[in-house]
mmCIF file of C-alpha atoms in Angstrom:
data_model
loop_
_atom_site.group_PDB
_atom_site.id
_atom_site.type_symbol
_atom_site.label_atom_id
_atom_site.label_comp_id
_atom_site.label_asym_id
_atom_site.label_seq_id
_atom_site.Cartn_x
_atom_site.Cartn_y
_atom_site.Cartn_z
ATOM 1 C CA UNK A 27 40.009 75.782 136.429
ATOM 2 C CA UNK A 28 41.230 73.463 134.090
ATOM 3 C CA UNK A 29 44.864 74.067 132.047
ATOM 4 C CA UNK A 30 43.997 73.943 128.571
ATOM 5 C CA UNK A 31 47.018 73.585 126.779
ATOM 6 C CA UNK A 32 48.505 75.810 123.713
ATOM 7 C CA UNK A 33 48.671 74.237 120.504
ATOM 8 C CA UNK A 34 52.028 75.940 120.359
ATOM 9 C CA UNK A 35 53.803 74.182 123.764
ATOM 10 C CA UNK A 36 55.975 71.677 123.295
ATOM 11 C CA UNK A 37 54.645 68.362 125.221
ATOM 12 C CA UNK A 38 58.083 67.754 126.068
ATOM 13 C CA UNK A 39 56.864 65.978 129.334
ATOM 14 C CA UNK A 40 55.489 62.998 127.186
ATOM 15 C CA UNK A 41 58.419 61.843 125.987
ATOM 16 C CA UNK A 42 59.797 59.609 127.771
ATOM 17 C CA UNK A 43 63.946 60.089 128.982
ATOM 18 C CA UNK A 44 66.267 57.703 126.841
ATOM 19 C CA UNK A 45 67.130 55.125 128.953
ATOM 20 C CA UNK A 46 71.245 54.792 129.464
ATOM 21 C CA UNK A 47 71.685 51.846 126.806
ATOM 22 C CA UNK A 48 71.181 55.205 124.286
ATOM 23 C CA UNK A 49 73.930 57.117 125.686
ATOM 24 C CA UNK A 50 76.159 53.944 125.606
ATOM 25 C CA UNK A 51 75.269 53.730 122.407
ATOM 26 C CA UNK A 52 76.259 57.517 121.240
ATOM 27 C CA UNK A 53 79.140 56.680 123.419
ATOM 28 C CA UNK A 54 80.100 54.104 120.975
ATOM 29 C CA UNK A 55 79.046 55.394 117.956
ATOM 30 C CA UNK A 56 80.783 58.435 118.248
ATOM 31 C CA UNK A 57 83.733 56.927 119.050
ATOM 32 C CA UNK A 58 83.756 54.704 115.971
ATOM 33 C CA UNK A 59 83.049 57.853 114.001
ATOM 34 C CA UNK A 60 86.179 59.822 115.630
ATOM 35 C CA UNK A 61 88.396 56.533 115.091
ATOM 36 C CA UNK A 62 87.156 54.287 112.908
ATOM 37 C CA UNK A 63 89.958 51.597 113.803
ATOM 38 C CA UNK A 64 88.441 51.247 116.478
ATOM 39 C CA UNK A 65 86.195 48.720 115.084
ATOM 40 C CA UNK A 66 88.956 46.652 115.703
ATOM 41 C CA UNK A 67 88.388 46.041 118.906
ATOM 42 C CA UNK A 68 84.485 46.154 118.822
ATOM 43 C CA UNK A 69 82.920 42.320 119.050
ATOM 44 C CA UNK A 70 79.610 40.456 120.011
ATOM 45 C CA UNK A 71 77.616 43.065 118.208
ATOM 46 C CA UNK A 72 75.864 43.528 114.849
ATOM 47 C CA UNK A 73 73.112 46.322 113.855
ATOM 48 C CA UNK A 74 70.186 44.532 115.588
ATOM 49 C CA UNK A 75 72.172 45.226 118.965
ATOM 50 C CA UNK A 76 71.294 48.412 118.933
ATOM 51 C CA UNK A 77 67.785 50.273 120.307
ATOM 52 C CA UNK A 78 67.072 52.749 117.444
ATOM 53 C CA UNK A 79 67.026 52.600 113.995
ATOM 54 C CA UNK A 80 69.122 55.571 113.408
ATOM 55 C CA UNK A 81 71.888 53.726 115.488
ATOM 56 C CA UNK A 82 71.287 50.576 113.781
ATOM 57 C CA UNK A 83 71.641 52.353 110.523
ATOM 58 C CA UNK A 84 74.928 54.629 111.498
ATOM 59 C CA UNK A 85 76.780 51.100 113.327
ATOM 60 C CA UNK A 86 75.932 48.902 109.586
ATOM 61 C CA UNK A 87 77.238 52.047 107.359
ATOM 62 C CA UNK A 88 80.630 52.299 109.780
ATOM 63 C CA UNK A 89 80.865 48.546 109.338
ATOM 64 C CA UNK A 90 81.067 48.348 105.956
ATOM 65 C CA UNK A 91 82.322 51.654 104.078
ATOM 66 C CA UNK A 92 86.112 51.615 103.511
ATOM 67 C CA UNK A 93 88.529 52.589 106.390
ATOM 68 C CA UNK A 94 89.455 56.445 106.265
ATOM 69 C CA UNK A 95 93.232 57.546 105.527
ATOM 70 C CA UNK A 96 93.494 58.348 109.474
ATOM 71 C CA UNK A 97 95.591 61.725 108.406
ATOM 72 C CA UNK A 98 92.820 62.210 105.853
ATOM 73 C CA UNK A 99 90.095 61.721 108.197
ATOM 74 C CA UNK A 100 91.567 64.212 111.042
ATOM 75 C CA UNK A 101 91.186 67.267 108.209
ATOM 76 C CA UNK A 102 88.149 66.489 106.707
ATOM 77 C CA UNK A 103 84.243 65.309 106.731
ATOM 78 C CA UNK A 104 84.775 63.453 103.600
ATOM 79 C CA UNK A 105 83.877 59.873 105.540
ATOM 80 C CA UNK A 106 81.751 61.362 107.828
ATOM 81 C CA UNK A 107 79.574 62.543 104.414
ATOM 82 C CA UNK A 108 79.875 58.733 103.423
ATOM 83 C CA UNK A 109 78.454 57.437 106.316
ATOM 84 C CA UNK A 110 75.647 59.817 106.785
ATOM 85 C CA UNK A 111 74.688 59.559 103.253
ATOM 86 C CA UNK A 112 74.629 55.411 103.447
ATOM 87 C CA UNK A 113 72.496 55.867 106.790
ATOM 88 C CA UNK A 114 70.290 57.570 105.293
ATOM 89 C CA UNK A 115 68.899 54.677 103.441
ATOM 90 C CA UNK A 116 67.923 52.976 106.575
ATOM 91 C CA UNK A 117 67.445 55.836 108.656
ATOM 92 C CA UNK A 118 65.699 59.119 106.502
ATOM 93 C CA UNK A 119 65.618 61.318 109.920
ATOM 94 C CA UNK A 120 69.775 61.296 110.331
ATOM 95 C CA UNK A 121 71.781 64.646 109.656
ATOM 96 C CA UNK A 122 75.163 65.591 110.053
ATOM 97 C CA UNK A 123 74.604 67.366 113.167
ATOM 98 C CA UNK A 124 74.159 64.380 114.998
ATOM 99 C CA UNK A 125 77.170 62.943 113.512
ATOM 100 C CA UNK A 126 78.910 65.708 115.208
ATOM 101 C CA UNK A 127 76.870 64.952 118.481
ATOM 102 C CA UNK A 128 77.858 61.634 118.627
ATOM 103 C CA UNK A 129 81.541 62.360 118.431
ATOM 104 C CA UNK A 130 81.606 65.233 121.038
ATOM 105 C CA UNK A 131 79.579 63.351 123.789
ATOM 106 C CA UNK A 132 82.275 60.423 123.805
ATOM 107 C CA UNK A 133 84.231 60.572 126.649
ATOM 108 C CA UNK A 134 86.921 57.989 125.674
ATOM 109 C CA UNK A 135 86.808 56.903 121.977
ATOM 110 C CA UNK A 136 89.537 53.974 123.452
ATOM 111 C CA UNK A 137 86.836 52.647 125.926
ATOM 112 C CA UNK A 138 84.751 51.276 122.413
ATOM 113 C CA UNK A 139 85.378 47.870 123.063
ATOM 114 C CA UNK A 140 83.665 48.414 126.895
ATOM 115 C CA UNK A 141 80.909 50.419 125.754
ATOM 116 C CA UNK A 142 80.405 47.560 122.921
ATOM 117 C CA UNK A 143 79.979 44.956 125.932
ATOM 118 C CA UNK A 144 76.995 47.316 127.470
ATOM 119 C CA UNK A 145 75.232 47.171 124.017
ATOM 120 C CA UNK A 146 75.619 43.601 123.706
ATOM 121 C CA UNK A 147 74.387 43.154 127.593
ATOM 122 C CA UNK A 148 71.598 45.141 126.960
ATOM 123 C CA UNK A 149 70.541 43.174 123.624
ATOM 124 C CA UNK A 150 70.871 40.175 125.898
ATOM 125 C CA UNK A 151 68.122 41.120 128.008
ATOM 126 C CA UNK A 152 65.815 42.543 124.995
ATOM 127 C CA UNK A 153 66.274 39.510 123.260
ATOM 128 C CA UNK A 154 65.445 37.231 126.781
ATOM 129 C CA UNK A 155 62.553 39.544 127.420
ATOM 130 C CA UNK A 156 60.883 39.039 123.435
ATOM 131 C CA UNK A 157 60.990 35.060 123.897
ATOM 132 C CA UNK A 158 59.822 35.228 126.877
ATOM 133 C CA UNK A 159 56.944 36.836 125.957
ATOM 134 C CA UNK A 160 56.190 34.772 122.803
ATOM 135 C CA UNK A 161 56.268 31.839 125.115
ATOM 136 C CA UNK A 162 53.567 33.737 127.547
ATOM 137 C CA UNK A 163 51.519 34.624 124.253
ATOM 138 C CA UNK A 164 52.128 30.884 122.836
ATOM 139 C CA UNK A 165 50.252 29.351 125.989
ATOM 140 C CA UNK A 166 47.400 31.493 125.843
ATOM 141 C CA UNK A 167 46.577 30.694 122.157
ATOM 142 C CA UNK A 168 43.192 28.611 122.632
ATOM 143 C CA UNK A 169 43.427 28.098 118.627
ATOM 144 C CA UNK A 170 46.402 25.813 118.345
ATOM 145 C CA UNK A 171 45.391 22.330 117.236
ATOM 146 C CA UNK A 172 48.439 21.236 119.190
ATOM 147 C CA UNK A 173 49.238 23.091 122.170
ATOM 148 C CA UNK A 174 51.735 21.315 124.070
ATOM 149 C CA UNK A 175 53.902 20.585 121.109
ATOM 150 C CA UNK A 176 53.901 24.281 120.195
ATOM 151 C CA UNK A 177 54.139 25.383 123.543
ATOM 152 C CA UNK A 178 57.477 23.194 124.125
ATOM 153 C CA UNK A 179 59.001 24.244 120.548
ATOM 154 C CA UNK A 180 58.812 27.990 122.241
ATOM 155 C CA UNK A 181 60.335 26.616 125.174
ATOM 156 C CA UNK A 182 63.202 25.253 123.399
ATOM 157 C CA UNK A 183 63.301 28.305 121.707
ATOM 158 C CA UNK A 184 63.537 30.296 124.412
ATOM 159 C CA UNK A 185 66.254 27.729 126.119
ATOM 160 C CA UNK A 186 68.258 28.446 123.239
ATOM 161 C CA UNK A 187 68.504 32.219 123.454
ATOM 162 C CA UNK A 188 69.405 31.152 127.184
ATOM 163 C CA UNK A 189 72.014 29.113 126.069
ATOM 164 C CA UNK A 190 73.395 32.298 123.195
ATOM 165 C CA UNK A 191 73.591 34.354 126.464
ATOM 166 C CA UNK A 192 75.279 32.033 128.319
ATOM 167 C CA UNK A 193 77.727 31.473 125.956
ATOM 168 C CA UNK A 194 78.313 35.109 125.450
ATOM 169 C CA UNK A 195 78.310 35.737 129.586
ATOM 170 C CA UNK A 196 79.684 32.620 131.361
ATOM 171 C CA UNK A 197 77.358 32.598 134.579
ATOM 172 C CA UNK A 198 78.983 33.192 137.665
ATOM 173 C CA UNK A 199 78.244 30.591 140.325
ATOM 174 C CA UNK A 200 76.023 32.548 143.325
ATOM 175 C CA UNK A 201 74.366 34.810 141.113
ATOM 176 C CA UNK A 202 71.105 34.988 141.438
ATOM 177 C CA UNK A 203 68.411 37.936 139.790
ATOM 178 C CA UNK A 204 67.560 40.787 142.341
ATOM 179 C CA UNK A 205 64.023 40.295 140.593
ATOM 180 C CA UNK A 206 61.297 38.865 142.980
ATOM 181 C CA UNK A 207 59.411 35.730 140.977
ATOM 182 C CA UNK A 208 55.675 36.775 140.344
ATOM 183 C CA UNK A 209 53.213 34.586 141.986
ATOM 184 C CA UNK A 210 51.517 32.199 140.213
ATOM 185 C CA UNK A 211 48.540 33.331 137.966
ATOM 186 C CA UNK A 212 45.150 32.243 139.023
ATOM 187 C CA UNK A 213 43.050 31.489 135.753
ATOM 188 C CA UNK A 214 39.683 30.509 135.857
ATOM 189 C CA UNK A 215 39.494 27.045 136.895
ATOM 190 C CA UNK A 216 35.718 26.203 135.791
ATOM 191 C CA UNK A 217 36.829 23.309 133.181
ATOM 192 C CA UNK A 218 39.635 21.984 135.149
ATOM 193 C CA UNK A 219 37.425 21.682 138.183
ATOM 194 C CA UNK A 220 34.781 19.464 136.350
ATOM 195 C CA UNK A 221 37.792 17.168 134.506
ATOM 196 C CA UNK A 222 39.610 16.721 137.757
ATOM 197 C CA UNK A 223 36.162 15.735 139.618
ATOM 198 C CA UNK A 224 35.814 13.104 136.859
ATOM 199 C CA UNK A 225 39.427 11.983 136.990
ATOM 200 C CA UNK A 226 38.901 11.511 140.749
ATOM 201 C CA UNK A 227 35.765 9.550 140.740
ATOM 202 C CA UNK A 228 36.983 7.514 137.819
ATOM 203 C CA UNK A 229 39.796 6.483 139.859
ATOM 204 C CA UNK A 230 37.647 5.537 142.340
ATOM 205 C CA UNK A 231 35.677 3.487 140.547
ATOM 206 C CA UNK A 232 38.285 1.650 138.753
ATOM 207 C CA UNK A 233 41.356 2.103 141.590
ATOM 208 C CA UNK A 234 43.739 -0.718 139.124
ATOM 209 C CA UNK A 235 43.792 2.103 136.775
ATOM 210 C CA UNK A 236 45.656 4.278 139.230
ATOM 211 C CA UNK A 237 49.243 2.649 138.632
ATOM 212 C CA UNK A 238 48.829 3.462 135.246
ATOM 213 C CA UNK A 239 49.323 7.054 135.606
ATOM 214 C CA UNK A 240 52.334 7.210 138.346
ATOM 215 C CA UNK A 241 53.466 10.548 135.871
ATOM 216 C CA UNK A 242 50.380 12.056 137.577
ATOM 217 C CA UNK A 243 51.080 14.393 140.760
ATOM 218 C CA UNK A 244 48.687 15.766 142.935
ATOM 219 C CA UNK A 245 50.354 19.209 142.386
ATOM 220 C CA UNK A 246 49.021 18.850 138.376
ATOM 221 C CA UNK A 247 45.734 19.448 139.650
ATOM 222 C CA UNK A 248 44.534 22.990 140.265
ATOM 223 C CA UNK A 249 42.216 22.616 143.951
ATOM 224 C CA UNK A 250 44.172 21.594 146.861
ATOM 225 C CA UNK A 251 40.792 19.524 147.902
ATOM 226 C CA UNK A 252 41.237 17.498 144.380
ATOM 227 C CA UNK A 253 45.204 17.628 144.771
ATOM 228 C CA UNK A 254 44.469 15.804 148.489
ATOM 229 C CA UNK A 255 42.132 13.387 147.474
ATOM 230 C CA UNK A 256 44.221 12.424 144.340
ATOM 231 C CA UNK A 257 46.993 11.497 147.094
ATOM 232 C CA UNK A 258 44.620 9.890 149.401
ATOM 233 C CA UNK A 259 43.647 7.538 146.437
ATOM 234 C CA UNK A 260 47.095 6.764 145.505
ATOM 235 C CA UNK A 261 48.183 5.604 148.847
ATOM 236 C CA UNK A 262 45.291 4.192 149.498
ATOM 237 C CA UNK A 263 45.991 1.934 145.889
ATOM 238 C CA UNK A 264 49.649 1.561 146.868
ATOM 239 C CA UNK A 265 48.676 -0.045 150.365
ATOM 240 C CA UNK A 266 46.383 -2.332 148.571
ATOM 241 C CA UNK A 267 43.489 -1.415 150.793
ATOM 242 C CA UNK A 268 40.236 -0.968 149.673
ATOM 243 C CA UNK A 269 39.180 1.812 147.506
ATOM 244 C CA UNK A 270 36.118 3.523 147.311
ATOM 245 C CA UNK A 271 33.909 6.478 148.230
ATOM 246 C CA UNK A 272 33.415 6.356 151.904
ATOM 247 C CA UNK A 273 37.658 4.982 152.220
ATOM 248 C CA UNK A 274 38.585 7.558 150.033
ATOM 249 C CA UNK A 275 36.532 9.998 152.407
ATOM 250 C CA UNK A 276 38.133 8.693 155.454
ATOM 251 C CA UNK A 277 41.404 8.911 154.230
ATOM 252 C CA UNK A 278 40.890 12.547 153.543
ATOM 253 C CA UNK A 279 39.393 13.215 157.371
ATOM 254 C CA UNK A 280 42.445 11.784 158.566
ATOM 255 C CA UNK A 281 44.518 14.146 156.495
ATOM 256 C CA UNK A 282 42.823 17.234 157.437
ATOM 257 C CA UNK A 283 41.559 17.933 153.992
ATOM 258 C CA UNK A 284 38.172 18.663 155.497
ATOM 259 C CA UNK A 285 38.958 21.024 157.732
ATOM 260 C CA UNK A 286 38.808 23.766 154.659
ATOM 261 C CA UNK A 287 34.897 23.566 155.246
ATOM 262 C CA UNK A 288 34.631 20.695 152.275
ATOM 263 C CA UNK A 289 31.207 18.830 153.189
ATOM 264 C CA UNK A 290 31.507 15.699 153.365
ATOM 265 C CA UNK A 291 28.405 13.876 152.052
ATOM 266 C CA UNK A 292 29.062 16.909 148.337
ATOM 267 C CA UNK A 293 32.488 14.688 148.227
ATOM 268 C CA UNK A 294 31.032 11.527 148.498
ATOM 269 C CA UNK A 295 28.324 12.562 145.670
ATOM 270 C CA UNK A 296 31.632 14.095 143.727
ATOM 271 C CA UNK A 297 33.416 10.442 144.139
ATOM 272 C CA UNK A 298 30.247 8.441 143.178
ATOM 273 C CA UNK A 299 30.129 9.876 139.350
ATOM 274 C CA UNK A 300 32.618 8.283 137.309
ATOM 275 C CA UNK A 301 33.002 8.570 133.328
ATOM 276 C CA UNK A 302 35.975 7.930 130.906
ATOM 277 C CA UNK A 303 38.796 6.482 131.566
ATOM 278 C CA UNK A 304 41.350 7.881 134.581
ATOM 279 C CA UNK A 305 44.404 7.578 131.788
ATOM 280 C CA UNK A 306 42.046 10.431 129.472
ATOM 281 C CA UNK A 307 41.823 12.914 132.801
ATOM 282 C CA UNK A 308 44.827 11.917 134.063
ATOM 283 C CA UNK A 309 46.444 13.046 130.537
ATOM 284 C CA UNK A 310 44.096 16.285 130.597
ATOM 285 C CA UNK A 311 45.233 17.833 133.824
ATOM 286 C CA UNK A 312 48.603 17.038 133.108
ATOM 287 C CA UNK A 313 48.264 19.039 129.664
ATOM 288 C CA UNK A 314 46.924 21.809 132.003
ATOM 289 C CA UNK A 315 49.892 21.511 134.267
ATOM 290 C CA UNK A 316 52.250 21.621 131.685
ATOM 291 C CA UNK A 317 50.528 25.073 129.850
ATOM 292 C CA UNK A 318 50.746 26.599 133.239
ATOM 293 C CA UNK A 319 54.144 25.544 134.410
ATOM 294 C CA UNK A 320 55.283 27.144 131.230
ATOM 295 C CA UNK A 321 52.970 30.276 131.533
ATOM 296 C CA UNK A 322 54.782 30.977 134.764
ATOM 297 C CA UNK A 323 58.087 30.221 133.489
ATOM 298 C CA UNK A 324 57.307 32.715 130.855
ATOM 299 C CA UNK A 325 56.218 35.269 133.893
ATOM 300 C CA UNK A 326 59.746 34.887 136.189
ATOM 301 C CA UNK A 327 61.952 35.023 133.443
ATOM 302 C CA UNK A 328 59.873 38.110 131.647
ATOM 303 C CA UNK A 329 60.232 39.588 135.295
ATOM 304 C CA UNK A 330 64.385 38.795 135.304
ATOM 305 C CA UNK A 331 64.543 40.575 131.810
ATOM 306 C CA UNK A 332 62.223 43.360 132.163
ATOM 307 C CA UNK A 333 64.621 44.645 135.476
ATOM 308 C CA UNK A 334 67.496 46.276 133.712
ATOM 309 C CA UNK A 335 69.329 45.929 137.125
ATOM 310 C CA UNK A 336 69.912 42.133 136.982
ATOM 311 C CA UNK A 337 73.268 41.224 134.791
ATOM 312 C CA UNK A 338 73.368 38.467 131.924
ATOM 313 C CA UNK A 339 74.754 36.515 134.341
ATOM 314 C CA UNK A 340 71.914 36.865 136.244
ATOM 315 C CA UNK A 341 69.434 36.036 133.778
ATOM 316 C CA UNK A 342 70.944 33.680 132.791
ATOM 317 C CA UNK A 343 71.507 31.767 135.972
ATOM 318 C CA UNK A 344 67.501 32.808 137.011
ATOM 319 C CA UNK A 345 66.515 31.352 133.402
ATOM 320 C CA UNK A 346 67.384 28.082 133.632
ATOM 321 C CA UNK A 347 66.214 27.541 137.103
ATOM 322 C CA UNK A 348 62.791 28.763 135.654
ATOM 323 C CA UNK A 349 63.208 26.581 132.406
ATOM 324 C CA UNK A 350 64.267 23.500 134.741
ATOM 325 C CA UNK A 351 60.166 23.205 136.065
ATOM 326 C CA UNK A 352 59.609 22.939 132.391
ATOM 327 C CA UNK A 353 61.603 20.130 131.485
ATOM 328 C CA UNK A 354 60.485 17.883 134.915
ATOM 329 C CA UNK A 355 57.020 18.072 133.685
ATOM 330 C CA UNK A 356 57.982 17.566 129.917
ATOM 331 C CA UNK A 357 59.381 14.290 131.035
ATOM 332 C CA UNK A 358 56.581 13.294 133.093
ATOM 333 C CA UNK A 359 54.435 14.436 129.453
ATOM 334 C CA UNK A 360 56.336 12.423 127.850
ATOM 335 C CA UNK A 361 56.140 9.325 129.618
ATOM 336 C CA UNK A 362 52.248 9.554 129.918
ATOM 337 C CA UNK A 363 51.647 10.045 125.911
ATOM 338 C CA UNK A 364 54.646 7.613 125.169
ATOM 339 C CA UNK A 365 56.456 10.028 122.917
ATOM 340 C CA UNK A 366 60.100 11.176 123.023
ATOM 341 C CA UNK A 367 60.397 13.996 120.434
ATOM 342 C CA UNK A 368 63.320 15.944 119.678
ATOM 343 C CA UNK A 369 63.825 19.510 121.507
ATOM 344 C CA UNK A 370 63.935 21.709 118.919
ATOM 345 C CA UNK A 371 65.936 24.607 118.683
ATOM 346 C CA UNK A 372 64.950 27.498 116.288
ATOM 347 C CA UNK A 373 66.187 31.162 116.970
ATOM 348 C CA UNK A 374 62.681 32.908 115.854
ATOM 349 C CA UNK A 375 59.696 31.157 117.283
ATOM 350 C CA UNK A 376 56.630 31.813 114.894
ATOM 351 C CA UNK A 377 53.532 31.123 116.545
ATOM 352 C CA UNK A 378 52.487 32.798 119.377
ATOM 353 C CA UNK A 379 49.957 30.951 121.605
ATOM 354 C CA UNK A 380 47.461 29.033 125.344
ATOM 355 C CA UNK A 381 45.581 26.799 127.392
ATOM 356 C CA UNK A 382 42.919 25.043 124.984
ATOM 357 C CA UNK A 383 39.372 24.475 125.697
ATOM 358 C CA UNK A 384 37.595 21.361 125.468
ATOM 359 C CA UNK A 385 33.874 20.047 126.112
ATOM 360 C CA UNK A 386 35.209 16.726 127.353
ATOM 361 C CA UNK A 387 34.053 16.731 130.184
ATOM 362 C CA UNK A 388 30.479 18.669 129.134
ATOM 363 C CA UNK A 389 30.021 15.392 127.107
ATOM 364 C CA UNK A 390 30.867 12.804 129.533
ATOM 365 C CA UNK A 391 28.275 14.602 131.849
ATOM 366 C CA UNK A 392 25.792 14.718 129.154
ATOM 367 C CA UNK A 393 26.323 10.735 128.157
ATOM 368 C CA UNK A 394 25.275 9.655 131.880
ATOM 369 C CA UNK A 395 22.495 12.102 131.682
ATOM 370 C CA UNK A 396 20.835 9.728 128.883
ATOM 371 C CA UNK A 397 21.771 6.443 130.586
#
């Protein structure tokens, strides 16, 4: 029979335990609040480095009330009063019983300065773990009117809270996050697979064109078929040999990209429809290689950050490797829309965003339809 629980039982089991960044954090607190010199010697942090309000609150009124009379301050509560009655501004649920908490679970009011390192590591990894995420929510925006351009201002952003941390925790050379990268996502492909069809037979068609997009690699495009053929027609354009269906076909039998089960005479139909220009799809899948490199950038580094094991070192060494995949295909962006803006660097991205959908490729289809 089912447990029906009493209105009057504490559902203790809910909440959650805190998680050890609070106890540092009454560790340091408390200290400052037995010796408030002790600020002193506490650097790298300000209130939004801590994980609770109330701690927020307590930290900003110890920072800026007066200094106690240290002979004063052993005999009475008179600062203590002072501080709990400026927290109490910020934080309504304080009382002066946790004040007293605070100072009686410090172990070592002189170990302030190491406890204030833990809070700032820990705010490290918050802080890598938000912009990651607004980068993940920034690529799957389907409103933006410019996508990649917002997508690579969150990037930057991101790079520079990389670059905060790094400054803050040198890296040490060899060390690398514990964290296991996530595999790659698998969106749906639907629109990608019609483009890159088109971009294929349009090279086809018009195999002069293919020089013209060198920033294209067959890795940009989401089949391994299409990322195969697109190599077959390259080389096959490089060598100066003819190009079309049935040499473009060949060249993929002698690579093996049949084997897969890919019928033959449905690639020779898929080759034989060209429409648009190969720069346009070229420029599309690119876009769409771009939105997912940084998607999955966004993924490892959310990964690194959300494992409260790896060190700021860590992240920051496994950050910039992911970040790295970014920039190569920025620069490949760049040279195939001939534009060379600025990174940007901005502490608080504001949009959040993704991949954007077009009827390109619905259109072309729909032109040769009513030829």
């Amino acid at each position: 029979m089912p447990h029906t629980p009493n209105p009057d039982e504490d559902d203790l089991d809910a909440i959650p335990p805190p998680q050890p960044v609070f106890h540092v954090e009454q560790a340091l607190l408390g200290a400052l609040l037995l010796a408030p010199h002790r600020l002193d010697d506490v650097i790298g942090i300000t209130t939004d480095s801590f994980s609770t309000a109330a701690h927020a609150a307590l930290y900003a009124a110890i920072s800026t009330l007066p200094r106690p009379n240290p002979t004063e301050h052993a005999k009475n509560t008179k600062w203590l009063d002072c501080v709990l009655a400026t927290a109490l501004k910020e934080a309504r649920g304080l009382t002066a019983t946790y004040l007293h908490t605070l100072i009686q679970v410090c172990p070592w009011p002189s170990h302030a300065p190491a406890y204030a390192r833990m809070v700032e590591s820990e705010h490290a990894r918050r802080r890598l773990l938000t912009a990651a995420q607004r980068l993940i929510h920034t690529v799957h925006d389907a409103s933006l009117p410019h996508p990649v351009q917002t997508v690579l201002t969150e990037a930057d952003a991101l790079a520079a809270v990389v670059d905060d941390i790094a400054n803050r925790f040198p890296p040490r050379s060899g060390v690398h996050p514990r964290t296991p990268a996530p595999p790659p996502a698998t969106p749906d492909h639907t629109e990608a697979v019609e483009e890159e069809q088109l971009l294929l037979a349009t090279a086809t068609a018009r195999p002069d064109d293919i020089d013209a997009v060198r920033w294209l690699l067959p890795d940009d495009l989401t089949l391994p078929l299409h990322a195969g053929l697109w190599q077959c027609l390259t080389t096959l354009a490089r060598r100066n040999e003819p190009v079309d269906p049935v040499t473009v076909l060949w060249e993929a039998q002698q690579r093996g990209l049949l084997d897969d089960g890919s019928e033959p005479g449905k690639v020779l139909r898929m080759l034989a429809e060209p429409a648009g220009s190969v720069g346009h799809w070229g420029e599309r899948a690119l876009q769409r290689s771009l939105l997912a490199t940084a998607a999955h950038t966004g993924r490892r580094i959310e990964a690194y950050a959300d494992d409260p094991a790896n060190t700021p070192f860590q992240l920051v060494v496994g950050a910039r490797r992911a970040l790295a995949d970014i920039a190569a295909v920025r620069t490949r962006w760049q040279n195939a829309t001939g534009t060379t803006p600025p990174q940007q660097r901005r502490p608080t991205p504001a949009i959040r965003a993704g991949p954007p959908t077009t009827t390109a490729a619905h259109a072309a289809r729909s032109t040769r339809a009513t030829r």
